mmCIF file of C-alpha atoms in Angstrom:
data_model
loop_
_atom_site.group_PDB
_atom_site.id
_atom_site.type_symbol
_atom_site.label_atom_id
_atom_site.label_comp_id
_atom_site.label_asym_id
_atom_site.label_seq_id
_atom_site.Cartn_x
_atom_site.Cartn_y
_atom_site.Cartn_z
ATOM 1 C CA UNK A 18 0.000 0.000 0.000
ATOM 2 C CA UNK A 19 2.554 2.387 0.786
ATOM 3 C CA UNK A 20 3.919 2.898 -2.804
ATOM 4 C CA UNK A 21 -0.056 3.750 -3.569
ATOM 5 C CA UNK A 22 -0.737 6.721 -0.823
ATOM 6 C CA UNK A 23 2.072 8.589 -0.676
ATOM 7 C CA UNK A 24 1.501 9.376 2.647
ATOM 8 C CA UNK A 25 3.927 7.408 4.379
ATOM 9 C CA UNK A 26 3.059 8.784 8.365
ATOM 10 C CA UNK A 27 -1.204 7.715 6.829
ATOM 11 C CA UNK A 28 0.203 3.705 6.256
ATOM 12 C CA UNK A 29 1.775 4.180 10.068
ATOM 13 C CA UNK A 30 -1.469 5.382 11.232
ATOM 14 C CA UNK A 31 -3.263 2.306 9.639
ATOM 15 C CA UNK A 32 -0.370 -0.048 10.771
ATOM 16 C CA UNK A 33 -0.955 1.050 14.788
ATOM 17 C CA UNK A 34 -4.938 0.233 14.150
ATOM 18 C CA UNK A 35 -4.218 -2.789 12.414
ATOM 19 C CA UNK A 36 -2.208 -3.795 15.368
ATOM 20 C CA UNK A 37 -5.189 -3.586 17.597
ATOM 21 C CA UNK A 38 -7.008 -6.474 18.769
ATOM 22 C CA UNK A 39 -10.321 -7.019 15.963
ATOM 23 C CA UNK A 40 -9.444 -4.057 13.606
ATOM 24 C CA UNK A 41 -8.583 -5.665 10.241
ATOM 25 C CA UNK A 42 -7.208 -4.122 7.650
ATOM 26 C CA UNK A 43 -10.392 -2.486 6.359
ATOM 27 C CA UNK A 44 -11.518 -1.013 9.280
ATOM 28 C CA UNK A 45 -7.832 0.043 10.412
ATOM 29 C CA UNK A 46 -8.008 2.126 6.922
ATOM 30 C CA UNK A 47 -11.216 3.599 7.744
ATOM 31 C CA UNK A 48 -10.063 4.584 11.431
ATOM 32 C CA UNK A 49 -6.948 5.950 10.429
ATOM 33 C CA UNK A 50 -8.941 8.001 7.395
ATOM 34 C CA UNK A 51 -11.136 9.064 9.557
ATOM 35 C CA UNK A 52 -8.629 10.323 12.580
ATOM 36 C CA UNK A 53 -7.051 11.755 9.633
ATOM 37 C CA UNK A 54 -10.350 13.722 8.710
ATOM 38 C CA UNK A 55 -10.602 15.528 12.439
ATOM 39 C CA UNK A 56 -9.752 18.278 13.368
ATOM 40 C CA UNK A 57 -6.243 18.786 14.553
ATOM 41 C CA UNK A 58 -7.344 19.966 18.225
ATOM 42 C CA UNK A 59 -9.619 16.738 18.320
ATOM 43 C CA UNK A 60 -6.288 14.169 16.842
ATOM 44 C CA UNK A 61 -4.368 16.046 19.689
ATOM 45 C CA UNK A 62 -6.911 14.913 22.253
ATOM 46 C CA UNK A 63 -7.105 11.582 20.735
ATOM 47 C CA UNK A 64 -3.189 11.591 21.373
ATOM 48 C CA UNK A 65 -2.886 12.659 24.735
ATOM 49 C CA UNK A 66 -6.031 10.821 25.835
ATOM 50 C CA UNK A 67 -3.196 7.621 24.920
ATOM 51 C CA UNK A 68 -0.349 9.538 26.508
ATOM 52 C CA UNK A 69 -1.975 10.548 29.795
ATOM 53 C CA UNK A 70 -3.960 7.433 30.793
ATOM 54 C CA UNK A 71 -0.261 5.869 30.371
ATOM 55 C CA UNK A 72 1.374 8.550 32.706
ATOM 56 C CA UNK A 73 -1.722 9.028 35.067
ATOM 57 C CA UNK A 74 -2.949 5.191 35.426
ATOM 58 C CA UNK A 75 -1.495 3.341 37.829
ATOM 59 C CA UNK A 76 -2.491 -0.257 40.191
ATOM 60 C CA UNK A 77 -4.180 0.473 43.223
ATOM 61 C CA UNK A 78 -2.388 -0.505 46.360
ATOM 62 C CA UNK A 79 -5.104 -2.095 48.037
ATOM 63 C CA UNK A 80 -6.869 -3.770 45.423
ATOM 64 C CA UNK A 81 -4.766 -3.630 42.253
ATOM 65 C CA UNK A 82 -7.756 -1.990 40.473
ATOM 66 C CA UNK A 83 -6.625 0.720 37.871
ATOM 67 C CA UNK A 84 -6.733 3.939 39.556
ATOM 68 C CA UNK A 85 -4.626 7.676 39.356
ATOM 69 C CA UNK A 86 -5.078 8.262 43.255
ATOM 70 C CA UNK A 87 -3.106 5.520 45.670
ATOM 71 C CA UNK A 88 -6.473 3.723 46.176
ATOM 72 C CA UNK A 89 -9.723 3.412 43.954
ATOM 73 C CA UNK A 90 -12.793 4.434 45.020
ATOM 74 C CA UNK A 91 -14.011 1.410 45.079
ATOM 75 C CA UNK A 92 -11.087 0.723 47.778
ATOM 76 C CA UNK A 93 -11.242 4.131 49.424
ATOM 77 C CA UNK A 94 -15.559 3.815 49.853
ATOM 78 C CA UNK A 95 -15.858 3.403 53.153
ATOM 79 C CA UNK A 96 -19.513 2.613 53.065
ATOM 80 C CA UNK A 97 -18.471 -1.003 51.067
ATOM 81 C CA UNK A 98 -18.608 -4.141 52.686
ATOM 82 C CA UNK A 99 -15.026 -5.211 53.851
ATOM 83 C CA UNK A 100 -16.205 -8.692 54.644
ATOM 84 C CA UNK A 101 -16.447 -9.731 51.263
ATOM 85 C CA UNK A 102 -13.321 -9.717 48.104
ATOM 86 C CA UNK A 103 -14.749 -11.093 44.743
ATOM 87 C CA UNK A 104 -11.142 -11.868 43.054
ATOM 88 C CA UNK A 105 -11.354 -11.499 38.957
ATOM 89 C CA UNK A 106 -8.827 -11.837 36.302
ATOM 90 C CA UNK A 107 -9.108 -7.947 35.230
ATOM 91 C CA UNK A 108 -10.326 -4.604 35.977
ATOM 92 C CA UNK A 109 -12.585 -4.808 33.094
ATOM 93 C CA UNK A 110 -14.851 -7.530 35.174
ATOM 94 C CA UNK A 111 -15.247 -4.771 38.166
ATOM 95 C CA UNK A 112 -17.100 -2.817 35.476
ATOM 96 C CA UNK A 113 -19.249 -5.735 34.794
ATOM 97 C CA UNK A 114 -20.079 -6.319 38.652
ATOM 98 C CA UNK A 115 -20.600 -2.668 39.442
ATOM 99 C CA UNK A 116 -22.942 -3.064 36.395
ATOM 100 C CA UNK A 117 -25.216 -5.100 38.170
ATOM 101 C CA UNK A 118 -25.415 -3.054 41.237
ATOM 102 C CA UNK A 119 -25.720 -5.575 43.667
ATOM 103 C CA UNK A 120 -22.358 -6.641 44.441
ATOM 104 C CA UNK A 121 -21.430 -4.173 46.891
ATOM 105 C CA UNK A 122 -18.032 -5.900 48.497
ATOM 106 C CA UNK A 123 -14.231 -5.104 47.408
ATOM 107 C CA UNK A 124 -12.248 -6.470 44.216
ATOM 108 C CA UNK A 125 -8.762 -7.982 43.832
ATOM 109 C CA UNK A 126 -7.542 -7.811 40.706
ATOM 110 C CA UNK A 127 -5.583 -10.423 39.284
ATOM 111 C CA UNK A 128 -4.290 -9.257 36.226
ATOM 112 C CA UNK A 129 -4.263 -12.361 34.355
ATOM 113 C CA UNK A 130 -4.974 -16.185 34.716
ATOM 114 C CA UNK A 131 -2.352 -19.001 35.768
ATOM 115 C CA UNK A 132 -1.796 -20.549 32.208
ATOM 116 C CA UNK A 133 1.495 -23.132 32.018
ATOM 117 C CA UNK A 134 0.815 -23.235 28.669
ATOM 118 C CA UNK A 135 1.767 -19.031 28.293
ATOM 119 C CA UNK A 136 4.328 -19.599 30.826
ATOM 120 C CA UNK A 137 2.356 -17.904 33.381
ATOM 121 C CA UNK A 138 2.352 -18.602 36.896
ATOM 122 C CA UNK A 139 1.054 -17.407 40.032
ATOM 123 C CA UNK A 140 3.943 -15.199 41.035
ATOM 124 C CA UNK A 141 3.264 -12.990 37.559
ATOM 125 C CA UNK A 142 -0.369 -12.298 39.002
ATOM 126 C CA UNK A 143 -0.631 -10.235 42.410
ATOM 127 C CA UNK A 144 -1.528 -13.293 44.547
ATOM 128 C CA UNK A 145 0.858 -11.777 46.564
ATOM 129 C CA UNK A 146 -0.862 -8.493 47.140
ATOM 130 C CA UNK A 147 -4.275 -10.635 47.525
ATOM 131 C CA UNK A 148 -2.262 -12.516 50.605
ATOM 132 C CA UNK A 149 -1.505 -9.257 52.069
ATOM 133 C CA UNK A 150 -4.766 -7.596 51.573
ATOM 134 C CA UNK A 151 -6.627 -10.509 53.413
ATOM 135 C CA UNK A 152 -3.968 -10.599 56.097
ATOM 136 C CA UNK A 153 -5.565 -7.638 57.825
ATOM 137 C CA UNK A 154 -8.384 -10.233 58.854
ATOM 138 C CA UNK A 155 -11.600 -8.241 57.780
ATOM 139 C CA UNK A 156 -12.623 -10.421 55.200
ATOM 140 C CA UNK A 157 -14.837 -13.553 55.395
ATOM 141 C CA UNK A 158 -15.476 -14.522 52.149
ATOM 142 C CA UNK A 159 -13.138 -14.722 49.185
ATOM 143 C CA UNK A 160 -15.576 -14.776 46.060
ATOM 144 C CA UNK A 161 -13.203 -16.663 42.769
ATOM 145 C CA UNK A 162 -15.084 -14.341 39.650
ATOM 146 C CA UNK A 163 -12.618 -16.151 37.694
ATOM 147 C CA UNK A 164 -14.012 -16.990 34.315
ATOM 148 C CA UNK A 165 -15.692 -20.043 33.497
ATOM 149 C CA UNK A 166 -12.585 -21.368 31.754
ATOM 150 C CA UNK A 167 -9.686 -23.983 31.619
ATOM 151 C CA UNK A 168 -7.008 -20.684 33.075
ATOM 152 C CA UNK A 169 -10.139 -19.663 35.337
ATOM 153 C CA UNK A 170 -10.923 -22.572 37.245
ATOM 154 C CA UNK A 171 -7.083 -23.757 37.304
ATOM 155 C CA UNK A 172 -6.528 -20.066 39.616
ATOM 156 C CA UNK A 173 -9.596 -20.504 41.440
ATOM 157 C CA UNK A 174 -8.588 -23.603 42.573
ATOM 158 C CA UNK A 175 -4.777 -22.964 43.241
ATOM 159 C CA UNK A 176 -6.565 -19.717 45.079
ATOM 160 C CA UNK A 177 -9.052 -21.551 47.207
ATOM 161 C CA UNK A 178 -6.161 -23.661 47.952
ATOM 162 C CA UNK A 179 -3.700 -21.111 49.214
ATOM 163 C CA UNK A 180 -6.714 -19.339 51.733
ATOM 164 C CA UNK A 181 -8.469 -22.109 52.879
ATOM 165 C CA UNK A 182 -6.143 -22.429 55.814
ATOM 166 C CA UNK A 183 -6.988 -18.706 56.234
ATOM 167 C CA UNK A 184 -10.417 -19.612 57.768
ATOM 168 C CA UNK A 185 -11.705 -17.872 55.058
ATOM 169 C CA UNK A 186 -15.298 -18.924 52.987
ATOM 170 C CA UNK A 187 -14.372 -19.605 49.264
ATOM 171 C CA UNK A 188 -16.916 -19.398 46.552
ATOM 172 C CA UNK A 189 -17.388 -19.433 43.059
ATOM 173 C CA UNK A 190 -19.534 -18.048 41.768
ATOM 174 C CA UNK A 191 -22.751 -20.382 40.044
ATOM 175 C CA UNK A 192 -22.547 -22.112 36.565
ATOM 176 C CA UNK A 193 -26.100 -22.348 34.562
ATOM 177 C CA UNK A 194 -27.828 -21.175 31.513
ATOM 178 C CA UNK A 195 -27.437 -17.364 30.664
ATOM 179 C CA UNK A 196 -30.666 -15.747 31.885
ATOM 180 C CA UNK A 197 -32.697 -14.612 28.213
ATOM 181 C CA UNK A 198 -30.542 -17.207 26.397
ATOM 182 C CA UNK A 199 -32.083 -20.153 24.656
ATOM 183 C CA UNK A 200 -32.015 -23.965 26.232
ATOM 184 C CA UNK A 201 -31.433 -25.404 22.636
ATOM 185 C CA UNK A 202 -28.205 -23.556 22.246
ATOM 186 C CA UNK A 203 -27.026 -24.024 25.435
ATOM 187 C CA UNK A 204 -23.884 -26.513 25.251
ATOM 188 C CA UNK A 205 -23.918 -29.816 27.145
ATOM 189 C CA UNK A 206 -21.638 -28.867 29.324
ATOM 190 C CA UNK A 207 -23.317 -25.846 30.977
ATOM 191 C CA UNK A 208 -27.223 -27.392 30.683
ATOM 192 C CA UNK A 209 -25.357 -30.203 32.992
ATOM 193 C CA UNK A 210 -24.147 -27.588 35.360
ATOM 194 C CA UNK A 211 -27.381 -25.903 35.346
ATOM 195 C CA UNK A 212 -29.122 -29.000 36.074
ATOM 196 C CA UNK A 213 -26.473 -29.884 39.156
ATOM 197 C CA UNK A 214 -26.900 -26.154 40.603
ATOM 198 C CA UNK A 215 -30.778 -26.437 40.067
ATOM 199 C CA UNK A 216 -32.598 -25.110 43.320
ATOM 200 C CA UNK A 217 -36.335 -25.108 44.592
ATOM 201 C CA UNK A 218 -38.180 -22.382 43.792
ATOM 202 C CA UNK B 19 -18.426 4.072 34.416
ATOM 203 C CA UNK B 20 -16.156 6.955 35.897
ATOM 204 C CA UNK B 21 -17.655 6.165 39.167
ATOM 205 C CA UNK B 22 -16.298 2.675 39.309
ATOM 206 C CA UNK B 23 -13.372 2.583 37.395
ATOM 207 C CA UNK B 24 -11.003 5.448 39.224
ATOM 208 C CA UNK B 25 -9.083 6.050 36.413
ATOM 209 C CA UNK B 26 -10.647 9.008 34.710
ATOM 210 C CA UNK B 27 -7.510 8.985 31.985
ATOM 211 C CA UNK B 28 -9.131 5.526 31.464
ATOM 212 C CA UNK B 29 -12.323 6.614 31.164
ATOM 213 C CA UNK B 30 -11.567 9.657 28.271
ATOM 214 C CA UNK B 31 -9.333 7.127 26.598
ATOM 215 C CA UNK B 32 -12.792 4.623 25.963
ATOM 216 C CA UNK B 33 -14.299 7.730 24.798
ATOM 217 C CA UNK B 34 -11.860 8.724 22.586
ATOM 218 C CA UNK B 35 -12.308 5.219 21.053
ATOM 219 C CA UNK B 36 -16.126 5.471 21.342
ATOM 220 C CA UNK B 37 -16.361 8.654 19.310
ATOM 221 C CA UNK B 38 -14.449 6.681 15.904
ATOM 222 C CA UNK B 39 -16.945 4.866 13.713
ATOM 223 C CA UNK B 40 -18.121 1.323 13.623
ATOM 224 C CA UNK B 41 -16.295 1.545 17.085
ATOM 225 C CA UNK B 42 -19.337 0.516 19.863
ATOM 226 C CA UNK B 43 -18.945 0.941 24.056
ATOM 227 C CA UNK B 44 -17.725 -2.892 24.395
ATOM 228 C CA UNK B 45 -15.174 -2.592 22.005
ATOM 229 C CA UNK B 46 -13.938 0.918 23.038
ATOM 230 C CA UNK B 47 -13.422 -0.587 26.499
ATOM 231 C CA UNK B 48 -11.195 -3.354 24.864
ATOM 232 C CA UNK B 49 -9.061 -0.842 22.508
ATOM 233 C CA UNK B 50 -8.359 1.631 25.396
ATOM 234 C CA UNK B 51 -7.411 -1.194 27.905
ATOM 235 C CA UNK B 52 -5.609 -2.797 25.010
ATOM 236 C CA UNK B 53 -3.502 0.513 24.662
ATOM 237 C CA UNK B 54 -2.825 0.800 28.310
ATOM 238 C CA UNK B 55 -1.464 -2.520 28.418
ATOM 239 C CA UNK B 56 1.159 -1.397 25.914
ATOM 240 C CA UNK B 57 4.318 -0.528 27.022
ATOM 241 C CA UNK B 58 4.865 3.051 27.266
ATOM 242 C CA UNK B 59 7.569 3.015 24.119
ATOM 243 C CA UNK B 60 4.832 1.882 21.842
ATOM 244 C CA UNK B 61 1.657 3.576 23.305
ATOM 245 C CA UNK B 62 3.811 7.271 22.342
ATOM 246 C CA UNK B 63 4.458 5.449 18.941
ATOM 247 C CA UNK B 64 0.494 5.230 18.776
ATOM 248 C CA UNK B 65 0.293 8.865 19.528
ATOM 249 C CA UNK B 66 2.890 9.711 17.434
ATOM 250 C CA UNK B 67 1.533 8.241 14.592
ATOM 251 C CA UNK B 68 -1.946 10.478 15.057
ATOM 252 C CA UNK B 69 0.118 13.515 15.047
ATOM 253 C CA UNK B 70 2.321 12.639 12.415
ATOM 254 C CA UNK B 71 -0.384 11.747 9.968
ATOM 255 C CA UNK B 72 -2.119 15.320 10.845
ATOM 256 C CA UNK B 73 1.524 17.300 10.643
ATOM 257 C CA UNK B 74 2.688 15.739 7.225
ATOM 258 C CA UNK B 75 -0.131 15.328 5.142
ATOM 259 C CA UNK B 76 -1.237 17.592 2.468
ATOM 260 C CA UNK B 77 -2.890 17.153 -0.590
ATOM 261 C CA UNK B 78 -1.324 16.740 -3.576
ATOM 262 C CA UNK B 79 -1.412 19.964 -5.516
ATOM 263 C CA UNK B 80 -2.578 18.097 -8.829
ATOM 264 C CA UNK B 81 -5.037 15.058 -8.101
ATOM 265 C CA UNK B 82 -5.914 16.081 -4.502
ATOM 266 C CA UNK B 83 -4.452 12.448 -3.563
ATOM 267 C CA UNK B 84 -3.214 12.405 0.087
ATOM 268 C CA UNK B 85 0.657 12.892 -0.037
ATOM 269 C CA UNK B 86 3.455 14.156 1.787
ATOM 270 C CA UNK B 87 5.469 15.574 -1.055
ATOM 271 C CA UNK B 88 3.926 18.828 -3.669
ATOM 272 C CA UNK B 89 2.999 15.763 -6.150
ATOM 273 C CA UNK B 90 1.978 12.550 -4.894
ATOM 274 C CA UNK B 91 3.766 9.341 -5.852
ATOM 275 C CA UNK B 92 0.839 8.868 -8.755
ATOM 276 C CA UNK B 93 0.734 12.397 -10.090
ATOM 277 C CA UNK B 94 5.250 12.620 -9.946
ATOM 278 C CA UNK B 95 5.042 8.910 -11.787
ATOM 279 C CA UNK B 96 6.535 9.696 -15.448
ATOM 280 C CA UNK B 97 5.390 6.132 -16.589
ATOM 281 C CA UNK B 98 1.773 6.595 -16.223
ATOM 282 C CA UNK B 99 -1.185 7.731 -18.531
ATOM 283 C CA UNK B 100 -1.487 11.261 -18.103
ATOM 284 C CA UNK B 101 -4.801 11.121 -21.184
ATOM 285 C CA UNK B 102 -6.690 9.422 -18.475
ATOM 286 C CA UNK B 103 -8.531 10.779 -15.378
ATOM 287 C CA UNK B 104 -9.947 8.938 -13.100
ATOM 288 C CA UNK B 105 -12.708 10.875 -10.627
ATOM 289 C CA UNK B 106 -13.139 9.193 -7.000
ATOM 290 C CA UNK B 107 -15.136 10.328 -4.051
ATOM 291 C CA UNK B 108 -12.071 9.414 -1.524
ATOM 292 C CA UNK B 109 -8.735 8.805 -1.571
ATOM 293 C CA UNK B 110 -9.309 4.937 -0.337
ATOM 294 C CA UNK B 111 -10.997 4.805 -3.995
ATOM 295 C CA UNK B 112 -7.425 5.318 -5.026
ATOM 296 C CA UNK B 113 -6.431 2.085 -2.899
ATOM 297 C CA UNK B 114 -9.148 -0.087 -4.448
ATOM 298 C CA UNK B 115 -8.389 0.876 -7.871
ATOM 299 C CA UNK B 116 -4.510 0.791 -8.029
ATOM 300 C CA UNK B 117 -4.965 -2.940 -6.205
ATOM 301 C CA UNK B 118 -6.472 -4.047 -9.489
ATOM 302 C CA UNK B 119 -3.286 -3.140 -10.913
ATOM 303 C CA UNK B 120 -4.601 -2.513 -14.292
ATOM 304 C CA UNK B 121 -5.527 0.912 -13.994
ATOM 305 C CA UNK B 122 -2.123 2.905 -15.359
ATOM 306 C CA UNK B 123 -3.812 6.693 -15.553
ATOM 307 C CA UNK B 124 -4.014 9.477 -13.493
ATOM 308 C CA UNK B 125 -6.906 10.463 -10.839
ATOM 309 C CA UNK B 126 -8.678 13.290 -9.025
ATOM 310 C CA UNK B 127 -9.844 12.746 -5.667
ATOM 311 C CA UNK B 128 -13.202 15.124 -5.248
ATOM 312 C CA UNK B 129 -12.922 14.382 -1.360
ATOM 313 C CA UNK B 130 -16.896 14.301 -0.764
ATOM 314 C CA UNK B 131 -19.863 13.598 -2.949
ATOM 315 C CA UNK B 132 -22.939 16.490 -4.270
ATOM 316 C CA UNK B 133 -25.175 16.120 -1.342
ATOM 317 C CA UNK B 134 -27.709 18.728 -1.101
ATOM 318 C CA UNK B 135 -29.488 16.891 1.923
ATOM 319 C CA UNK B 136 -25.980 17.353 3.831
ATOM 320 C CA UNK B 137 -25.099 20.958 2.662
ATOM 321 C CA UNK B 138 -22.778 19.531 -0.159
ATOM 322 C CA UNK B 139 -22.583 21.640 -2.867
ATOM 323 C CA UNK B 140 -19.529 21.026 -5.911
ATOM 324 C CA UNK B 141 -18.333 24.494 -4.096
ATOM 325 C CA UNK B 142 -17.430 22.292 -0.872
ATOM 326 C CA UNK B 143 -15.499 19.682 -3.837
ATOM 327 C CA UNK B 144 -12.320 19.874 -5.815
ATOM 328 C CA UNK B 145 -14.134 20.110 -8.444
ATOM 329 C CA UNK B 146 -11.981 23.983 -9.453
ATOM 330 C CA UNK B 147 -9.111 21.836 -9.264
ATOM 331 C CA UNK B 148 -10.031 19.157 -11.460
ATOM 332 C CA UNK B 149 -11.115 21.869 -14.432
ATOM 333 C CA UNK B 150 -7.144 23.243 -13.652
ATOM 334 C CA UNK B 151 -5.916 20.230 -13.368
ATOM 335 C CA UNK B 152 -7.874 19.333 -17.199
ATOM 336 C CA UNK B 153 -7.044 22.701 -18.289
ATOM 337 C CA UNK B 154 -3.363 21.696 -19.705
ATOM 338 C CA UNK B 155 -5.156 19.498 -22.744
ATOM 339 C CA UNK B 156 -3.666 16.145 -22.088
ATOM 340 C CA UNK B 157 -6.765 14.432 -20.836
ATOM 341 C CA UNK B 158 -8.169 12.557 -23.343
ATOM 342 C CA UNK B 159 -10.721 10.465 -21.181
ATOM 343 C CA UNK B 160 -12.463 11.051 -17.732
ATOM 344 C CA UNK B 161 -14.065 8.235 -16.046
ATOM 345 C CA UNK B 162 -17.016 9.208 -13.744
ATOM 346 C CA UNK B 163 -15.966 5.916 -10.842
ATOM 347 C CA UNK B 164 -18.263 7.756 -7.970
ATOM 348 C CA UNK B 165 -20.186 5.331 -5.984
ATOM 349 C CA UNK B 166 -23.265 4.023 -7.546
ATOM 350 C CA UNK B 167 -25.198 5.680 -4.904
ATOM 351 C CA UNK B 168 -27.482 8.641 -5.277
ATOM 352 C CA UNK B 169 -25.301 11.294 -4.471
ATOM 353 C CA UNK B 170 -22.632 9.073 -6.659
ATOM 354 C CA UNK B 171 -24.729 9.305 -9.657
ATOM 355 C CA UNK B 172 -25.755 12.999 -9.086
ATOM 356 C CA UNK B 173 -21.871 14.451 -8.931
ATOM 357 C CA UNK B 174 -20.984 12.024 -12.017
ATOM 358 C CA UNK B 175 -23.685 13.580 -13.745
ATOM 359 C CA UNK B 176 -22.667 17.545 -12.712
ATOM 360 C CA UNK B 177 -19.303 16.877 -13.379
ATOM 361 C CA UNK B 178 -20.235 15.170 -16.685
ATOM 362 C CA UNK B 179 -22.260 18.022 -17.964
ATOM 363 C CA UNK B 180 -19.556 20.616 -17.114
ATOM 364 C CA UNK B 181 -16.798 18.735 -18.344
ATOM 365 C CA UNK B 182 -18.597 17.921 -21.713
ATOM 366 C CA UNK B 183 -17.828 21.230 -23.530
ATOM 367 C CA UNK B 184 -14.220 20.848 -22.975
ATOM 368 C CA UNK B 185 -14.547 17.931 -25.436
ATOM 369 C CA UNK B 186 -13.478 15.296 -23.211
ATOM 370 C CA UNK B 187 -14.805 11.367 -23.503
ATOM 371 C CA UNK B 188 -16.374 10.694 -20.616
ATOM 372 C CA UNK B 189 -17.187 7.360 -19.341
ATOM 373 C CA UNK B 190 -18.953 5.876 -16.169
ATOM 374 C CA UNK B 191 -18.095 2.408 -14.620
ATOM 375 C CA UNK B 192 -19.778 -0.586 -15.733
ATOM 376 C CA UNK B 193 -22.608 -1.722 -13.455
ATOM 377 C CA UNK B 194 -23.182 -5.800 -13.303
ATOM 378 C CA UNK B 195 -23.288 -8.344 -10.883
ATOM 379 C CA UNK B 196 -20.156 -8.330 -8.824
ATOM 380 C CA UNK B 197 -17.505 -11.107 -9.485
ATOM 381 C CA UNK B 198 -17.765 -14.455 -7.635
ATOM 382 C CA UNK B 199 -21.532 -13.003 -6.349
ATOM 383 C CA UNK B 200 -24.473 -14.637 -6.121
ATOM 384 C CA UNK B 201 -27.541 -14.021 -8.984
ATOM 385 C CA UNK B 202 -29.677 -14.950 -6.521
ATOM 386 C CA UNK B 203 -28.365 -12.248 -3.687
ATOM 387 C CA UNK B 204 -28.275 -9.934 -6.740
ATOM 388 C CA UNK B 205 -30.609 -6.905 -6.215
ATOM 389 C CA UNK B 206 -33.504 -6.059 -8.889
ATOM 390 C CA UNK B 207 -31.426 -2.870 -10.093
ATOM 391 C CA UNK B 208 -28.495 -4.133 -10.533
ATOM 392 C CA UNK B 209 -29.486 -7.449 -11.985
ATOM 393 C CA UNK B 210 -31.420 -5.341 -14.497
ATOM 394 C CA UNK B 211 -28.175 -2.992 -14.942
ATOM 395 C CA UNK B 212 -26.526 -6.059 -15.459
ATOM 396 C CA UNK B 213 -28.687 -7.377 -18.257
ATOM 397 C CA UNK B 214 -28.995 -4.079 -20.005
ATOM 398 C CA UNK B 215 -25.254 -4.121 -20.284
ATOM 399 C CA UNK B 216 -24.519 -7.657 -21.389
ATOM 400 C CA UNK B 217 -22.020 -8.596 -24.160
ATOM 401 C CA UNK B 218 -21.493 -10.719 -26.365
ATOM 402 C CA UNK B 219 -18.954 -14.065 -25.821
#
């Protein structure tokens, strides 16, 4: 392409797109196009949006949630429930449990899932951090929001294993059919599940 | 979301991905985390790029083309067809067509489409600087390859009946059923477009 534009710094635009997890290279070309199109005040916010959420974002200390003060507010709410830390792989899963508005504990934020096969073990997550958060005693109940895969139950189960001679209550959280989703396309595996976790009503 | 992720860098970073098109809230979330993940070297290089594109690129002062250079690398080419013209909407018309590699002659890039609904008038077009850029004599041909969409067919038609006078041929791409398609997916129009122009074997 780049001996057809012959706007060399327009193919690097396109190349940092493509390099984006899901853009192809159709949709890289129309993003860089269209960044292209904007106004030059409205690229340069685009740009520093990047460059500041790099220099301002950093790991909460408590929690490890992504945060620019030293804790998040999740962390730093005083009026959540100590007693209760729902561990997940990523901060992008707090946004999904704050979604529901119900969950009203603290977070620890893994950053990532044990996987041998990626080379990744438990010392390149912040177990550590999650050991000295729970030292402090408050908590009761370790919730593993690990997802419902192969890396997610392996670290939910070396987890429950490293707290349960903490006292501690470990859960996971329940396995059935999607709420709104269809019976017929639900796979065996999780129709099974949902049988075994089937309660009165 | 600001309220529960602390990270309001984060937050205008997701919205800075929200704002490009074909770009929804879910994936936004995944870009900007994606880009906060990278390591600092490469998230300036991402930046950079943005910048770059908006600081270097000009139009070329012939075709309109995107370039960095007066001419762009299609316009300063010696070796192609200067008594051809090819008229596009956008630049990435320019893409498509020189990936056929067949197409040796020059273009103009009009860099919009007629569009009274939208406020487009040929005024808001290049459509001075194709008559200057026609105005030298050694255009023999002008091919009309605007979308075949209303406003496609309306600024192949202005430009057709102001370019007429100069004596120019003027030619419109074929319609037809696209290559490798499917007669049966084929729409009414252009299955009839694509009987009206059928040729002998």
């Amino acid at each position: 392409m780049s001996n057809h534009t012959g706007a060399l710094p327009l193919v690097k635009l396109i190349e940092q797109f493509e390099r984006l997890p899901g853009i192809g290279r159709k949709s890289a070309q129309r993003l860089a196009f269209h960044v292209l199109d904007l106004p030059i005040e409205k690229a340069r916010e685009f740009a520093g949006a990047i460059l500041d959420a790099h220099e301002r974002i950093k790991k909460c200390s408590h929690c490890q949630n992504l945060t620019e003060e030293e804790l998040c507010p999740i962390c730093a709410d005083k009026s959540r429930d100590e007693t209760t830390v729902c561990v997940v792989e990523d901060p992008r899963d707090i946004l999904a449990f704050e979604r529901t508005r119900e969950y009203k504990g603290l977070y620890h934020v893994l950053h990532g899932l044990i996987s041998p096969m990626d080379g990744v073990g438990p010392e390149q997550l912040t177990v550590k951090e999650l050991m000295a958060g729970l030292s402090d005693g408050k908590a009761r109940e370790v919730i593993m929001a690990t997802n419902p895969t192969v890396e997610g139950e392996a670290t939910a189960s070396y987890l429950a294993r490293l707290l349960r001679p903490m006292g501690l209550k470990i859960t996971r959280l329940a396995y059935g059919i999607p709420v709104g989703g269809n019976l017929e396309y639900a796979d065996e595996v999780t129709l099974y599940r949902a049988l075994e976790g089937r309660r009165e009503i």
